């Protein structure tokens, strides 16, 4: 699965010329900066000299190399710098002088305690955009609390609505809230840069992990405010339409179908041999079909359960009905559509050789992104970056001996 240059691959990438300082850790901030780096920004990753980003210890490793790190920290130069020291704070100020974006996720008040408050940094560089990512935002009664994606998934209503009706609330097995926040933060950074390009003014972006997933969960607060209705767990069914569920095939494979559109619902029922329900008055709306979900699920489940996965997918596809297999990682890697469209791509890694990763998240015909290099070793670029902002070899050695850098 080797990557081929897309159209426009020799053109400048859209964020080329921007410098981003990634002083964040774990998932949300690093994903934000990964996206900016994927489209050409020069991202300088800052890690503590002794306590590097905890994400290095997340997930699987091969020969001591963390695999997730190789992706989320790709296209980032790595500097080991202690911002909590006077010398480290001074280095950041030098970096900030020519930077465009700073992304940080320290608890509110931490930058201020280090003498790196936004007003100080923007005094050095008035056009600087500062993206501050925390669990609950910079203000409010919860602002000082430790914040992680799990808490946001709980408080947003996601966990309350996820899982079977007779089971406990369910949390995702991956960093859902953090990832949504990181993607949102990259958009916010670009909006702030657009404002900067028009006015010359930088600004502070206050981004909480809670708010993006709160939006993604949907209009539950509006429904409660207007109707007093509180949603509940419904398994894999939808409260908006039916049939919508996962179904087991005769050869033991799971499939998911969706009938959000009326025409799709009608095609499904014709396919499974029950066209008579289409003429029922209740079938004309998603809400009506939900009231008859047991009946519809039985019709669909019985039909799918008597056939193999390949038979079902082929029949649904021919009928123009929406269906997809439930994939594990091996299925994802071997899917012909994912392979042909290069949603995954192989990247040369100095430690692991050809390394399969998610490709850049979207394709652009004139100025596509690119994976230039994989996640770097701790402090791999410290000397080069410090040289660029005026430090001599002797000064760098003294900083290393003081513990300000690694």
PDB file of N, CA and C in Angstrom, residues 93 96-97 99-102 115-132 192 195-196 200-205:
ATOM      1  N   UNK A  93      10.058  32.238  24.537  1.00  0.00           N
ATOM      2  CA  UNK A  93       9.827  33.608  24.074  1.00  0.00           C
ATOM      3  C   UNK A  93      10.543  33.858  22.757  1.00  0.00           C
ATOM      4  N   UNK A  96       8.574  32.095  20.109  1.00  0.00           N
ATOM      5  CA  UNK A  96       7.300  32.763  19.884  1.00  0.00           C
ATOM      6  C   UNK A  96       7.463  33.992  18.995  1.00  0.00           C
ATOM      7  N   UNK A  97       8.622  34.628  19.048  1.00  0.00           N
ATOM      8  CA  UNK A  97       8.821  35.868  18.299  1.00  0.00           C
ATOM      9  C   UNK A  97       8.527  35.700  16.816  1.00  0.00           C
ATOM     10  N   UNK A  99       6.757  32.851  15.605  1.00  0.00           N
ATOM     11  CA  UNK A  99       5.752  31.799  15.446  1.00  0.00           C
ATOM     12  C   UNK A  99       4.401  32.398  15.076  1.00  0.00           C
ATOM     13  N   UNK A 100       3.520  31.540  14.604  1.00  0.00           N
ATOM     14  CA  UNK A 100       2.163  31.951  14.265  1.00  0.00           C
ATOM     15  C   UNK A 100       1.134  31.425  15.255  1.00  0.00           C
ATOM     16  N   UNK A 101       1.358  30.207  15.766  1.00  0.00           N
ATOM     17  CA  UNK A 101       0.385  29.562  16.646  1.00  0.00           C
ATOM     18  C   UNK A 101       1.124  28.873  17.786  1.00  0.00           C
ATOM     19  N   UNK A 102       0.598  29.013  18.985  1.00  0.00           N
ATOM     20  CA  UNK A 102       1.019  28.220  20.141  1.00  0.00           C
ATOM     21  C   UNK A 102      -0.173  27.406  20.599  1.00  0.00           C
ATOM     22  N   UNK A 115       5.474  32.938  33.919  1.00  0.00           N
ATOM     23  CA  UNK A 115       5.806  34.208  33.275  1.00  0.00           C
ATOM     24  C   UNK A 115       5.571  34.188  31.781  1.00  0.00           C
ATOM     25  N   UNK A 116       4.645  33.333  31.337  1.00  0.00           N
ATOM     26  CA  UNK A 116       4.376  33.167  29.907  1.00  0.00           C
ATOM     27  C   UNK A 116       2.899  33.414  29.601  1.00  0.00           C
ATOM     28  N   UNK A 117       2.294  34.326  30.316  1.00  0.00           N
ATOM     29  CA  UNK A 117       0.884  34.644  30.107  1.00  0.00           C
ATOM     30  C   UNK A 117       0.660  35.122  28.679  1.00  0.00           C
ATOM     31  N   UNK A 118      -0.552  34.924  28.150  1.00  0.00           N
ATOM     32  CA  UNK A 118      -0.818  35.359  26.773  1.00  0.00           C
ATOM     33  C   UNK A 118      -0.450  36.812  26.501  1.00  0.00           C
ATOM     34  N   UNK A 119      -0.724  37.702  27.449  1.00  0.00           N
ATOM     35  CA  UNK A 119      -0.416  39.111  27.192  1.00  0.00           C
ATOM     36  C   UNK A 119       1.092  39.352  27.079  1.00  0.00           C
ATOM     37  N   UNK A 120       1.876  38.547  27.782  1.00  0.00           N
ATOM     38  CA  UNK A 120       3.327  38.663  27.658  1.00  0.00           C
ATOM     39  C   UNK A 120       3.785  38.132  26.306  1.00  0.00           C
ATOM     40  N   UNK A 121       3.282  36.980  25.923  1.00  0.00           N
ATOM     41  CA  UNK A 121       3.681  36.389  24.643  1.00  0.00           C
ATOM     42  C   UNK A 121       3.218  37.246  23.479  1.00  0.00           C
ATOM     43  N   UNK A 122       2.005  37.798  23.568  1.00  0.00           N
ATOM     44  CA  UNK A 122       1.514  38.638  22.481  1.00  0.00           C
ATOM     45  C   UNK A 122       2.136  40.031  22.519  1.00  0.00           C
ATOM     46  N   UNK A 123       2.739  40.386  23.648  1.00  0.00           N
ATOM     47  CA  UNK A 123       3.553  41.598  23.678  1.00  0.00           C
ATOM     48  C   UNK A 123       4.815  41.426  22.841  1.00  0.00           C
ATOM     49  N   UNK A 124       5.329  40.220  22.820  1.00  0.00           N
ATOM     50  CA  UNK A 124       6.489  39.902  21.972  1.00  0.00           C
ATOM     51  C   UNK A 124       6.070  39.771  20.517  1.00  0.00           C
ATOM     52  N   UNK A 125       4.930  39.134  20.282  1.00  0.00           N
ATOM     53  CA  UNK A 125       4.438  38.868  18.932  1.00  0.00           C
ATOM     54  C   UNK A 125       2.937  39.147  18.903  1.00  0.00           C
ATOM     55  N   UNK A 126       2.539  40.373  18.520  1.00  0.00           N
ATOM     56  CA  UNK A 126       1.114  40.735  18.573  1.00  0.00           C
ATOM     57  C   UNK A 126       0.222  39.885  17.672  1.00  0.00           C
ATOM     58  N   UNK A 127       0.793  39.224  16.672  1.00  0.00           N
ATOM     59  CA  UNK A 127      -0.008  38.411  15.771  1.00  0.00           C
ATOM     60  C   UNK A 127      -0.145  36.965  16.188  1.00  0.00           C
ATOM     61  N   UNK A 128       0.378  36.623  17.360  1.00  0.00           N
ATOM     62  CA  UNK A 128       0.374  35.225  17.808  1.00  0.00           C
ATOM     63  C   UNK A 128      -1.036  34.746  18.142  1.00  0.00           C
ATOM     64  N   UNK A 129      -1.372  33.564  17.637  1.00  0.00           N
ATOM     65  CA  UNK A 129      -2.620  32.883  18.007  1.00  0.00           C
ATOM     66  C   UNK A 129      -2.275  31.849  19.074  1.00  0.00           C
ATOM     67  N   UNK A 130      -2.946  31.906  20.204  1.00  0.00           N
ATOM     68  CA  UNK A 130      -2.702  30.980  21.310  1.00  0.00           C
ATOM     69  C   UNK A 130      -3.938  30.122  21.494  1.00  0.00           C
ATOM     70  N   UNK A 131      -3.806  28.833  21.236  1.00  0.00           N
ATOM     71  CA  UNK A 131      -4.907  27.888  21.406  1.00  0.00           C
ATOM     72  C   UNK A 131      -4.717  27.184  22.741  1.00  0.00           C
ATOM     73  N   UNK A 132      -5.623  27.429  23.665  1.00  0.00           N
ATOM     74  CA  UNK A 132      -5.526  26.874  25.013  1.00  0.00           C
ATOM     75  C   UNK A 132      -6.582  25.769  25.160  1.00  0.00           C
ATOM     76  N   UNK A 192      -8.665  31.850  13.563  1.00  0.00           N
ATOM     77  CA  UNK A 192      -7.943  32.934  14.232  1.00  0.00           C
ATOM     78  C   UNK A 192      -6.840  33.492  13.330  1.00  0.00           C
ATOM     79  N   UNK A 195      -8.414  35.824  10.871  1.00  0.00           N
ATOM     80  CA  UNK A 195      -8.624  37.129  11.514  1.00  0.00           C
ATOM     81  C   UNK A 195      -7.307  37.897  11.586  1.00  0.00           C
ATOM     82  N   UNK A 196      -6.226  37.201  11.941  1.00  0.00           N
ATOM     83  CA  UNK A 196      -4.912  37.846  12.026  1.00  0.00           C
ATOM     84  C   UNK A 196      -4.481  38.399  10.672  1.00  0.00           C
ATOM     85  N   UNK A 200      -4.087  41.883  11.585  1.00  0.00           N
ATOM     86  CA  UNK A 200      -2.782  41.908  12.235  1.00  0.00           C
ATOM     87  C   UNK A 200      -2.825  41.479  13.687  1.00  0.00           C
ATOM     88  N   UNK A 201      -4.010  41.203  14.202  1.00  0.00           N
ATOM     89  CA  UNK A 201      -4.181  40.874  15.617  1.00  0.00           C
ATOM     90  C   UNK A 201      -4.178  39.366  15.846  1.00  0.00           C
ATOM     91  N   UNK A 202      -3.374  38.928  16.797  1.00  0.00           N
ATOM     92  CA  UNK A 202      -3.511  37.575  17.303  1.00  0.00           C
ATOM     93  C   UNK A 202      -4.642  37.525  18.312  1.00  0.00           C
ATOM     94  N   UNK A 203      -4.939  36.344  18.802  1.00  0.00           N
ATOM     95  CA  UNK A 203      -5.967  36.212  19.832  1.00  0.00           C
ATOM     96  C   UNK A 203      -5.792  34.890  20.565  1.00  0.00           C
ATOM     97  N   UNK A 204      -6.551  34.759  21.635  1.00  0.00           N
ATOM     98  CA  UNK A 204      -6.534  33.539  22.437  1.00  0.00           C
ATOM     99  C   UNK A 204      -7.789  32.740  22.125  1.00  0.00           C
ATOM    100  N   UNK A 205      -7.600  31.464  21.814  1.00  0.00           N
ATOM    101  CA  UNK A 205      -8.711  30.548  21.576  1.00  0.00           C
ATOM    102  C   UNK A 205      -8.881  29.681  22.815  1.00  0.00           C
TER     103      UNK A 205
END
